Coordinates of C-alpha atoms and ligand atoms in Angstrom, one line a residue:
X1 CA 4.6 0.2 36.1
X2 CA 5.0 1.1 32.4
X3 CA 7.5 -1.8 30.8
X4 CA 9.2 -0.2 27.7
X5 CA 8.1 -2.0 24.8
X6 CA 10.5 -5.6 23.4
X7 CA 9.0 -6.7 20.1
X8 CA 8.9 -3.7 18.6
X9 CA 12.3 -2.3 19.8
X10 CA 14.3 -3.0 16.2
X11 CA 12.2 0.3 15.8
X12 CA 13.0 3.9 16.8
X13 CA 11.6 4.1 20.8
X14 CA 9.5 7.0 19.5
X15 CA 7.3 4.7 17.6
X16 CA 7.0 2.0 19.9
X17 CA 4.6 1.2 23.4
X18 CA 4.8 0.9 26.7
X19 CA 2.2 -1.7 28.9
X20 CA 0.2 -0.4 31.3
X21 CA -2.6 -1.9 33.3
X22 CA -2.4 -5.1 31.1
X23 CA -2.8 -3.0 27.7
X24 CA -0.1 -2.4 25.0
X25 CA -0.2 1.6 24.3
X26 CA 1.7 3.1 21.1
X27 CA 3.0 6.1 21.1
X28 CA 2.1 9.3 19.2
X29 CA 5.2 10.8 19.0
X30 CA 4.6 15.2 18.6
X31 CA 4.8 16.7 14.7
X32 CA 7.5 18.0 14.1
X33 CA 8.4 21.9 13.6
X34 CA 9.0 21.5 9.9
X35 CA 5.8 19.7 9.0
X36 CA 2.1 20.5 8.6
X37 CA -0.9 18.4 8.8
X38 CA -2.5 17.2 5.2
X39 CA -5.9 16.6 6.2
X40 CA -7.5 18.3 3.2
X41 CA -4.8 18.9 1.4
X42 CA -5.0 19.9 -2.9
X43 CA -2.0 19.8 -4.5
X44 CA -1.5 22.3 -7.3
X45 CA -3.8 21.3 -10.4
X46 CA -1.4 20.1 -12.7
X47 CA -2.5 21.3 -16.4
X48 CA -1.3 18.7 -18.3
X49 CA -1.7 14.5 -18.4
X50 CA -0.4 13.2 -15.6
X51 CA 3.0 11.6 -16.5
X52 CA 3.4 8.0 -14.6
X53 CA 6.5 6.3 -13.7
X54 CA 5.1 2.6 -12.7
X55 CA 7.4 0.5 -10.4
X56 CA 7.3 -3.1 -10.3
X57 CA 6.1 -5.3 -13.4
X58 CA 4.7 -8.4 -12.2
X59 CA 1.0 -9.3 -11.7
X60 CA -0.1 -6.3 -10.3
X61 CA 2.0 -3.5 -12.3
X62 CA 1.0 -5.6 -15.6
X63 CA -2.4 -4.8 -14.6
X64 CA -1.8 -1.5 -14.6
X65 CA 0.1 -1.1 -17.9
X66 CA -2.6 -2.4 -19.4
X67 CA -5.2 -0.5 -17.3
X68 CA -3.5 3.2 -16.5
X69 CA -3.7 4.0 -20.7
X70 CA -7.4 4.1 -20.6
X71 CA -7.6 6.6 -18.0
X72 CA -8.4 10.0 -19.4
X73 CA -5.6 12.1 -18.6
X74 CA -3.1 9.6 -17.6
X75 CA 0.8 8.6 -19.9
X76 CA 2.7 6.1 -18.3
X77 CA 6.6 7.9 -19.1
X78 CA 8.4 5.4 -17.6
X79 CA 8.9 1.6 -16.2
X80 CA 10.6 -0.1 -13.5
X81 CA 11.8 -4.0 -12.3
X82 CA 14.3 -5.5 -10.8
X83 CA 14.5 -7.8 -14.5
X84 CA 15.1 -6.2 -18.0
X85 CA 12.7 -8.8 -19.6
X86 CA 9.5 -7.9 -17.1
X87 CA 10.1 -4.0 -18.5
X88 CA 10.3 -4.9 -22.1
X89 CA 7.0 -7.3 -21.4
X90 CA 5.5 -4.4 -20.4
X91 CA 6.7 -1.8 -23.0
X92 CA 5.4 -4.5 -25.3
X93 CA 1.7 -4.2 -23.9
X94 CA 2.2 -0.5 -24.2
X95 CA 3.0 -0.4 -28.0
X96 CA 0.6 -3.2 -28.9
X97 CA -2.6 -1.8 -27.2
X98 CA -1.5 1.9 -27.2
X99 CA 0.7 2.8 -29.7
X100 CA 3.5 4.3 -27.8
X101 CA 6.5 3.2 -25.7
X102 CA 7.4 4.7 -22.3
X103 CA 9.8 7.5 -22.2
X104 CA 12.4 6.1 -19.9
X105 CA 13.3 2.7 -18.0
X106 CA 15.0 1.1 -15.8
X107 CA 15.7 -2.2 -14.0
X108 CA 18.0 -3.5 -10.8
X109 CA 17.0 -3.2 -7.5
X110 CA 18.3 0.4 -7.2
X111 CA 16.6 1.3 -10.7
X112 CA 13.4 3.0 -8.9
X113 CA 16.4 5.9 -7.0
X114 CA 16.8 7.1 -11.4
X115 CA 13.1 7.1 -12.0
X116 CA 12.1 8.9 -9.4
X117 CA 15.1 11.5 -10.3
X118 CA 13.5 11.8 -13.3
X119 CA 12.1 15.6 -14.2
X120 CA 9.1 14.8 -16.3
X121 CA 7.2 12.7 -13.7
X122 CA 4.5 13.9 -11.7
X123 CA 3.2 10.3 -10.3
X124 CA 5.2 7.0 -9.5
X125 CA 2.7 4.1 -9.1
X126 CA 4.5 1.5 -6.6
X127 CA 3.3 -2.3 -7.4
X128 CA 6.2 -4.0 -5.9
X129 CA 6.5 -6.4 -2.6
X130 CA 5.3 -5.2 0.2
X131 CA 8.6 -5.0 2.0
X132 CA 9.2 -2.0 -0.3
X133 CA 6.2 -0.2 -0.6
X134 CA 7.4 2.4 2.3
X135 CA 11.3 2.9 1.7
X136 CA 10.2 3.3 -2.2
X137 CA 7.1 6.0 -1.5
X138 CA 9.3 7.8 0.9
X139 CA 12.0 7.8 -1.3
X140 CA 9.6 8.9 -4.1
X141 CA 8.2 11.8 -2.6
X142 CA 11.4 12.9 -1.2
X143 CA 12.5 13.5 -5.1
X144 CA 8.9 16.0 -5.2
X145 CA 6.6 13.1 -7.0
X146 CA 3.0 12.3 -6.1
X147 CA 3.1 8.9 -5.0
X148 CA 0.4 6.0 -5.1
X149 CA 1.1 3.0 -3.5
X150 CA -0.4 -0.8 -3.4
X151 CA -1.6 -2.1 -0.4
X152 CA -0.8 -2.0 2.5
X153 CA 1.3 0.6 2.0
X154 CA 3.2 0.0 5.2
X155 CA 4.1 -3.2 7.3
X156 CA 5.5 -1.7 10.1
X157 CA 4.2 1.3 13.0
X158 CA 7.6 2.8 12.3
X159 CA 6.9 2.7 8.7
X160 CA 3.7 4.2 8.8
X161 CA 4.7 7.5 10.3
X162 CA 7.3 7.7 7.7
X163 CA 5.0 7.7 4.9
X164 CA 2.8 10.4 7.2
X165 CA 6.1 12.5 8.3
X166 CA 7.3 12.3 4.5
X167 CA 3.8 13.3 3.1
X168 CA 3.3 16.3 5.8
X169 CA 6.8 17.5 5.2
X170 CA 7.5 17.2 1.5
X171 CA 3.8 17.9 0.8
X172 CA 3.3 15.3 -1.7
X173 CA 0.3 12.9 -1.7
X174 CA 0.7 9.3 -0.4
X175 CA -2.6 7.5 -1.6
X176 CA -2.9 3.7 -0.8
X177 CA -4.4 2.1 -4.0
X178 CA -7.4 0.4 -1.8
X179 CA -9.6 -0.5 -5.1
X180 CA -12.1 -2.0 -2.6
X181 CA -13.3 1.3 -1.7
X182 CA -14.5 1.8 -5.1
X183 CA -16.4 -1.8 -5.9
X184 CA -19.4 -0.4 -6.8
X185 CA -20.9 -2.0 -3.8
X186 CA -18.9 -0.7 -1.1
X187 CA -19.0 2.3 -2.8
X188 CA -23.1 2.7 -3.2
X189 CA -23.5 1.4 0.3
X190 CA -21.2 4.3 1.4
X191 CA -23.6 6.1 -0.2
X192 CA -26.7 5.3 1.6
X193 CA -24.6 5.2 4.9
X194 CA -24.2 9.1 4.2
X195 CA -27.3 9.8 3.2
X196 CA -28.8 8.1 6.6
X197 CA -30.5 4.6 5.1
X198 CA -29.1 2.6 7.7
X199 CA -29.4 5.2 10.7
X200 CA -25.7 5.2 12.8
X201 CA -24.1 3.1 11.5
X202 CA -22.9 0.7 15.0
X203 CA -21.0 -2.4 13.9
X204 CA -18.5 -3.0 11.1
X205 CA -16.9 -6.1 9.1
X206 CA -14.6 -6.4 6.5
X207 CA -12.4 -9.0 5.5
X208 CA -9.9 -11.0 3.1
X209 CA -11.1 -14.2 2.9
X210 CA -9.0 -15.4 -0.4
X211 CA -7.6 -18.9 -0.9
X212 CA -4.6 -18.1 -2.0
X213 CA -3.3 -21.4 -3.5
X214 CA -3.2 -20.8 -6.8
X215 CA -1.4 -17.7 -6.3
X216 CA 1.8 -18.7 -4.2
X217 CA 3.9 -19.6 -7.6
X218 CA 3.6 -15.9 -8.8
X219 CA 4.8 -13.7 -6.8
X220 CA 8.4 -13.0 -7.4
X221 CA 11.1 -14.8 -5.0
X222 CA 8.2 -15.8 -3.3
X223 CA 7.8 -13.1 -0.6
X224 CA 4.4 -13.6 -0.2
X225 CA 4.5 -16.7 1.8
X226 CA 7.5 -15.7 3.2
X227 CA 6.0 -13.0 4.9
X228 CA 2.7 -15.3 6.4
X229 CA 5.7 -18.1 7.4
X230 CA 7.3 -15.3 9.0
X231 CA 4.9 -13.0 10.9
X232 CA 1.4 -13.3 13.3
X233 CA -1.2 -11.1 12.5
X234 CA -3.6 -9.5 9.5
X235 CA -1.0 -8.8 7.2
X236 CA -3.1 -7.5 4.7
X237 CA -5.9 -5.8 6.3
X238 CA -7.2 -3.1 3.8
X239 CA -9.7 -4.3 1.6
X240 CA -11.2 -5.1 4.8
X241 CA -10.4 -2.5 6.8
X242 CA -10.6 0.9 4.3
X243 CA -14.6 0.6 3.1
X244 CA -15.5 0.3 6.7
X245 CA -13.4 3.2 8.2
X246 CA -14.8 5.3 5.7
X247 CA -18.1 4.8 6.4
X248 CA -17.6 5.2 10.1
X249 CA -15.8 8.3 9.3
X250 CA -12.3 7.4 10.7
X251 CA -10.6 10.4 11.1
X252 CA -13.2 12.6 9.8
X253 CA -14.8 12.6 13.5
X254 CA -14.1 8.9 14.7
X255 CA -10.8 7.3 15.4
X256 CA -10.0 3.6 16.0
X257 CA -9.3 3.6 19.5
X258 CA -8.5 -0.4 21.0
X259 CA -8.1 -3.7 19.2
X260 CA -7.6 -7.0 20.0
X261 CA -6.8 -10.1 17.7
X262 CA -6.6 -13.4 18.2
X263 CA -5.7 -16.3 15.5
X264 CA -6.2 -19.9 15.0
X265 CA -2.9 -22.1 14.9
X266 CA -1.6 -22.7 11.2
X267 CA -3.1 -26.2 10.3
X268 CA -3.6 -25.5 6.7
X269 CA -0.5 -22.9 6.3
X270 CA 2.0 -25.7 8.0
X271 CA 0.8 -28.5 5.7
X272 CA 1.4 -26.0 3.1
X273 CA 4.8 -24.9 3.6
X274 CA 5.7 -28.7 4.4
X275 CA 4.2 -29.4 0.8
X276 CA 6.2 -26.9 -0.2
X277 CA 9.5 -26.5 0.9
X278 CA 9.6 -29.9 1.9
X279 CA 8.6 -31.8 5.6
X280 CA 9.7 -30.0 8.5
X281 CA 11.8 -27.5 6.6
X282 CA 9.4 -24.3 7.6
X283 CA 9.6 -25.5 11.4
X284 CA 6.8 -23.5 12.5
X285 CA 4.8 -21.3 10.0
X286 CA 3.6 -18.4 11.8
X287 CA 0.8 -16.9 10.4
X288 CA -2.6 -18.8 11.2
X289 CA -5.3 -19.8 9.0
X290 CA -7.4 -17.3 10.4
X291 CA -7.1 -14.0 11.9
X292 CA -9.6 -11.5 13.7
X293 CA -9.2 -8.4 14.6
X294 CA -11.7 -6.6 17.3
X295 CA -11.6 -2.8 17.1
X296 CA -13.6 -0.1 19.3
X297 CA -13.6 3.4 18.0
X298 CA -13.8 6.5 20.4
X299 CA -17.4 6.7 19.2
X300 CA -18.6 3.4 20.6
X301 CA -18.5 1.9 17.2
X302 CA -16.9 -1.9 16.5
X303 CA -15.3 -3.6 13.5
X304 CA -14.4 -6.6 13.2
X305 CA -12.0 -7.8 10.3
X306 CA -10.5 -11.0 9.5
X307 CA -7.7 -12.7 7.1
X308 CA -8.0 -16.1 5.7
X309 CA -5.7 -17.1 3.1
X310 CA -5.2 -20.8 3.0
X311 CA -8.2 -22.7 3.8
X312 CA -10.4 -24.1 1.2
X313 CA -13.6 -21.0 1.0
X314 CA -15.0 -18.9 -1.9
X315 CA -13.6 -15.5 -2.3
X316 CA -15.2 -13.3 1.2
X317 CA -15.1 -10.0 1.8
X318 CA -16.9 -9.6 4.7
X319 CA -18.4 -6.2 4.1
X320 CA -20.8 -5.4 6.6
X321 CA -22.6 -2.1 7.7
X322 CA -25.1 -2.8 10.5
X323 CA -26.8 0.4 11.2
X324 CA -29.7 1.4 13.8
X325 CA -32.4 1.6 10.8
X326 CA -30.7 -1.1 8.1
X327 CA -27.9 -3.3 7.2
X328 CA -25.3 -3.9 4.4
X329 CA -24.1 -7.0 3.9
X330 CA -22.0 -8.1 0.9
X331 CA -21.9 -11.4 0.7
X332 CA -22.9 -14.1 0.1
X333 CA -25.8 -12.8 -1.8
X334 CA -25.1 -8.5 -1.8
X335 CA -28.2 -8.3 0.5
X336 CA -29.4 -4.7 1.7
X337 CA -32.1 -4.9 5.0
X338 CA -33.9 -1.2 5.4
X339 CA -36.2 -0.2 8.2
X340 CA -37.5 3.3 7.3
X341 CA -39.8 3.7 4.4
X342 CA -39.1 7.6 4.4
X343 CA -35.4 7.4 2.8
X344 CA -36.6 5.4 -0.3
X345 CA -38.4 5.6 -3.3
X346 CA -40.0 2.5 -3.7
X347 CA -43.1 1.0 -2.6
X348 CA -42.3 -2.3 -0.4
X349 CA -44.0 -3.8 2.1
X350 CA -40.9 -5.9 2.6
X351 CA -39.2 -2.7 3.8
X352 CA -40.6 -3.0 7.0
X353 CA -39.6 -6.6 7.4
X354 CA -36.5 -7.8 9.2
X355 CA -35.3 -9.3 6.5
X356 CA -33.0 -8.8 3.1
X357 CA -35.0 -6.7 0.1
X358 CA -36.1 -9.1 -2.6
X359 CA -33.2 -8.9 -5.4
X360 CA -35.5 -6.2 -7.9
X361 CA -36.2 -4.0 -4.7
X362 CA -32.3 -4.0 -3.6
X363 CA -31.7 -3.3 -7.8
X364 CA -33.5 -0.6 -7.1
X365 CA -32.2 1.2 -4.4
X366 CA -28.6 0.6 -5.3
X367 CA -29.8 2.5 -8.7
X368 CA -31.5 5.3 -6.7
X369 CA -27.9 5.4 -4.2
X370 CA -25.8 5.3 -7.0
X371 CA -22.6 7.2 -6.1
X372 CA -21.9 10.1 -8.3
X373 CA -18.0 8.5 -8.5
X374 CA -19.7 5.1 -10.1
X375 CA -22.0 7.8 -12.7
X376 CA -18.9 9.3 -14.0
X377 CA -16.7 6.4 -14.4
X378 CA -18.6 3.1 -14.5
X379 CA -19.5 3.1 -18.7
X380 CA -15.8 3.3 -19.4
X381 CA -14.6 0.8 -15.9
X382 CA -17.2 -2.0 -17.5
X383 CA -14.9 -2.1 -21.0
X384 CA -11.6 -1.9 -19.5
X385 CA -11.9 -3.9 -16.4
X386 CA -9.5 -4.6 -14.0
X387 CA -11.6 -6.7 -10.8
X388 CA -14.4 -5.9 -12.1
X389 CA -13.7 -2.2 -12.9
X390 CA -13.0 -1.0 -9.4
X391 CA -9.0 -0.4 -10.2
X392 CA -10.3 1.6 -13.1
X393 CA -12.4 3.4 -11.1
X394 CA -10.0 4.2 -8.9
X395 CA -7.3 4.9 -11.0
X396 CA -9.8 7.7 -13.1
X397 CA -10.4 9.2 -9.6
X398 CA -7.1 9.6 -8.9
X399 CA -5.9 10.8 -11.8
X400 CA -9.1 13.2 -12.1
X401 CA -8.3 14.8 -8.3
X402 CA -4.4 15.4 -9.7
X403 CA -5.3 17.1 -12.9
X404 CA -7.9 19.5 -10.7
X405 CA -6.4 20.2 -8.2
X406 CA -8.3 18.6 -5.3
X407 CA -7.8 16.5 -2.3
X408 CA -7.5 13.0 -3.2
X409 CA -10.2 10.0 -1.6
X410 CA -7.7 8.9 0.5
X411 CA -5.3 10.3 2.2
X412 CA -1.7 9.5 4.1
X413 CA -3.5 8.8 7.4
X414 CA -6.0 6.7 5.9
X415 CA -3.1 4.6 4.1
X416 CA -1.6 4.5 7.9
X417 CA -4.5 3.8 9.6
X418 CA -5.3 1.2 7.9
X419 CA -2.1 -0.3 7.1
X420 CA -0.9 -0.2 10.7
X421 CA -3.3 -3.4 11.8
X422 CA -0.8 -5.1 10.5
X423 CA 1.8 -4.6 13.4
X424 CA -0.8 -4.0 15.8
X425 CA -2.6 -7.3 15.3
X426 CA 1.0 -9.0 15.5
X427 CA 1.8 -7.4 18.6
X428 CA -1.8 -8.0 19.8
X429 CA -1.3 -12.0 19.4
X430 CA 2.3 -12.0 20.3
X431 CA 1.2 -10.7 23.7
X432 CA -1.7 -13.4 24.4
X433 CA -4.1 -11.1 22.8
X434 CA -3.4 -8.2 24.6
X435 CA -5.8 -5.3 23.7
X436 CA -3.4 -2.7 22.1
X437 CA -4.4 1.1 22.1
X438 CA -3.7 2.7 18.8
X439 CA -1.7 5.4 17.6
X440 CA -2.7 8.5 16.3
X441 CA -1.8 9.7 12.8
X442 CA -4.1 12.9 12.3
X443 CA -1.9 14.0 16.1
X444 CA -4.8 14.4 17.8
X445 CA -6.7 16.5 14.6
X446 CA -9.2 13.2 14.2
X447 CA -12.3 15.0 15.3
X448 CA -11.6 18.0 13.2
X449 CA -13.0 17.3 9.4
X450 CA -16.6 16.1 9.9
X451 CA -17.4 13.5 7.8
X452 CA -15.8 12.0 4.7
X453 CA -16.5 13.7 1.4
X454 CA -15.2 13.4 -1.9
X455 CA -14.3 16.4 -4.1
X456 CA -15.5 17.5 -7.6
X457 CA -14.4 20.0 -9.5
X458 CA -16.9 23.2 -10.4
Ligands
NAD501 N1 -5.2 -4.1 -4.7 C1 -5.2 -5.3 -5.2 O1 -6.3 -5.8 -5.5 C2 -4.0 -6.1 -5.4 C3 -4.0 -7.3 -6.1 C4 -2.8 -7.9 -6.2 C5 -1.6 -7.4 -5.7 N2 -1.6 -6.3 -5.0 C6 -0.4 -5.7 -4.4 O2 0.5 -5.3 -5.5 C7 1.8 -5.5 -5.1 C8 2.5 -6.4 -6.1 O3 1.9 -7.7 -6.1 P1 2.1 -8.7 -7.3 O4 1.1 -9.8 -7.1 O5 2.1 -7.9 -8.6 O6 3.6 -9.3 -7.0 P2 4.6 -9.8 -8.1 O7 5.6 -10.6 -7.3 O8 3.9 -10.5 -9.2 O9 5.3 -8.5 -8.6 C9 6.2 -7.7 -7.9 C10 7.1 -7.1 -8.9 O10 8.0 -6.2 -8.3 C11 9.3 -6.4 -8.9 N3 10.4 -5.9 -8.0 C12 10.9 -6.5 -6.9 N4 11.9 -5.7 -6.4 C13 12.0 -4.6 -7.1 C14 12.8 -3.5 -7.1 N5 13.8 -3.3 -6.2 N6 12.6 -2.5 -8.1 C15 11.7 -2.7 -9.0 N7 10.9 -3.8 -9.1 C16 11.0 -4.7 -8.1 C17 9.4 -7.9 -9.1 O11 10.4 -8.2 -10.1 C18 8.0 -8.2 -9.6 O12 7.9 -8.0 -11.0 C19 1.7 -6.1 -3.7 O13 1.9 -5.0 -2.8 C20 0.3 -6.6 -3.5 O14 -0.2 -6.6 -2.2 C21 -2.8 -5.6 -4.8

């Protein structure tokens, strides 16, 4: 018999799950009347530079004053913080690297309601903590603003159809700012995934392996770790999660079907919050050192994606494609394995081998796949940086898709989908590993655009 779901009951019953037959099944609740679907949706082309209203000035936000300037067709118009002194910081960058000030700003916690009032934005840019990044996109798109959010966009199931109900009903973009999907990696290996180097592509991985120790300090009233004290689970699973699921098409004629996670105990994040906020304080710090998540798409495909933020290890992404004819895989050493002379250009006996392409002959075929995306934008993404230049990039894209017209990367059910492993894993654990069967954002409209493509304009 179907028990209505616990956990998750401090959410609406229409988001929630029931179990049956020893799995955990989330509900897709039906769209309703006054919405429509935004898989390929294109906004208007806006004819002008795209005016930004950035919220939230620490690390990440600085970033982007410093970055968002360089992008051709982009004016940050206005700032927001919670503190004066983090919005003058940044008006300061402005005026000494740029030459201008922003139009307006604000500051308090209820500052970001007045800038997205304001008339003469088009785009707010949310960099805030993550317990925000819903109730502020929502509340930005309500007011008629494009909205890009950091990631995960969403830490909730509840909150994730929000930002898709919002999206499909104001008709406003949501775009989670995954920067990963633009490394110019990920992004030529996406590439050759599309153009058939690796075959199918079966098996997945992705991760965020990141030590995270000399970090904790920074982020403002310290809701980082109070979110991993607090909460099982992968609670930040996109730079894992989104350059897999686009190369296995997730939603474009796949969907993630069934997961499973599963977490060590919290050796290394105990001894850390004990360090921290003194012995015993913290009495049990949830979130374990490691996390992996198991997924099976309808397709027959598998990811597997993990978290790792305490532990001693150099930075890891994971980033694995394993295809029937060749294999991505990132690090340690960015090694490419291809099995079919026919798709490339150069002449290799190593080809043929099961083994990783010397570096020259891997230089060489990331050349030939170059994405058009890294053509356009990489010259300029070298100068200005930003993680190597993949926030520029992706900025530039965004910004480029606005200005023409055309349907962004990413869309509001990728920023779901990928944001929503971070319930789902919690719930998975919470349950003894229980396999949990996912929700479905696109409402059943998963197999309907084939394949993922991204759009130029004439
Ligand atoms: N994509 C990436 O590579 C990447 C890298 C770092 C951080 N991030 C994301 O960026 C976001 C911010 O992270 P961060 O490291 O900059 O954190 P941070 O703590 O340094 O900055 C958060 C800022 O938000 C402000 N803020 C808090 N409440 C606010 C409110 N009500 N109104 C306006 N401002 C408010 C804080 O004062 C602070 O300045 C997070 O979602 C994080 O996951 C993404």
């Amino acid at each position: 018999m179907a028990a209505l779901c616990a956990l998750a009951c401090s959410q609406a019953p229409e988001y929630g799950y029931t179990i049956k037959n020893n799995q955990i099944v989330y509900n897709t609740p039906p769209r309703p009347a006054d919405q429509q679907s935004m898989l390929g949706f294109a906004a208007e082309p806006i004819d002008h530079d795209i005016r930004i209203g950035l919220i939230g000035l620490g690390d990440r936000g600085t970033g982007a004053v410093r970055r968002l300037p360089h992008v051709e067709g982009a004016v940050i118009v206005a700032l927001c913080d919670l503190y004066p002194d983090r919005v003058e910081r940044a008006q300061k960058i402005l005026e000494k690297n740029f030459n201008y000030r922003a139009l307006h700003e604000f500051s308090g916690p209820e500052g970001y309601k007045d800038l997205c009032a304001s008339e003469d934005i088009d785009l707010v840019y949310l960099a805030v903590p993550w317990n925000l990044h819903t109730s502020m996109a929502v509340y930005a798109m309500e007011q008629g603003k494009h909205v890009a959010v950091e990631v995960p966009a969403a830490t909730s199931i509840e909150e994730c159809w929000q930002l898709v109900n919002t999206s499909e009903r104001t008709r406003r973009h949501c775009m989670m700012l995954e920067n990963c999907c633009y490394d110019y990696y990920e992004i030529t290996c996406l590439n050759m995934a599309q153009q058939g180097l690796f075959g199918e592509i079966v098996h997945t991985e992705g991760a965020y392996c990141h030590n995270l120790e000399p970090f904790w300090d920074g982020y403002q009233g310290d809701w980082r770790m109070t979110y991993n004290k607090d909460h099982h689970g992968d609670v930040y699973p996109t730079h894992g999660i989104g350059p897999v699921c686009q190369a296995l098409n997730i939603h474009r004629g796949d969907k993630m079907d069934v997961l499973v996670s599963m977490d060590t105990d919290a050796f290394a994040g105990q001894a850390i919050a004990d360090k921290r906020y003194g012995e015993g304080v913290v009495e049990k710090y949830a979130n374990g050192d490691n996390t992996m998540t198991f997924i099976r798409t309808r397709k027959g495909k598998t990811i597997l994606i993990e978290h790792s933020v305490v532990t001693p290890r150099p930075y890891d992404r994971m980033y694995q494609l394993q295809g029937t004819k060749g294999l991505a895989n990132k690090y340690p050493n960015e090694g490419i394995a291809i099995f079919d002379q026919a798709l490339v250009n150069i002449d290799s006996e190593d080809l043929e081998a099961e083994n990783y392409l010397p570096d020259a002959e891997r230089d060489a075929i990331m050349e030939q796949y170059k994405h058009p995306i890294l053509k356009q934008f990489e010259e300029k993404a070298r100068e200005v940086g930003g993680h190597g230049g993949m926030d520029f990039i992706m900025d530039s894209r965004l910004i480029y898709c606005l200005r023409h017209g055309l349907p962004l990367d990413q869309d509001v059910y990728d920023a779901a989908e990928w944001s929503c492993l971070v319930e789902l894993s919690e719930v998975s654990i919470n349950h003894g590993n229980m396999p949990v069967v996912m929700p479905d954002f696109t409402r059943g409209e998963w197999d309907k655009v084939k394949g993922l493509s991204f759009a130029y304009a004439e």
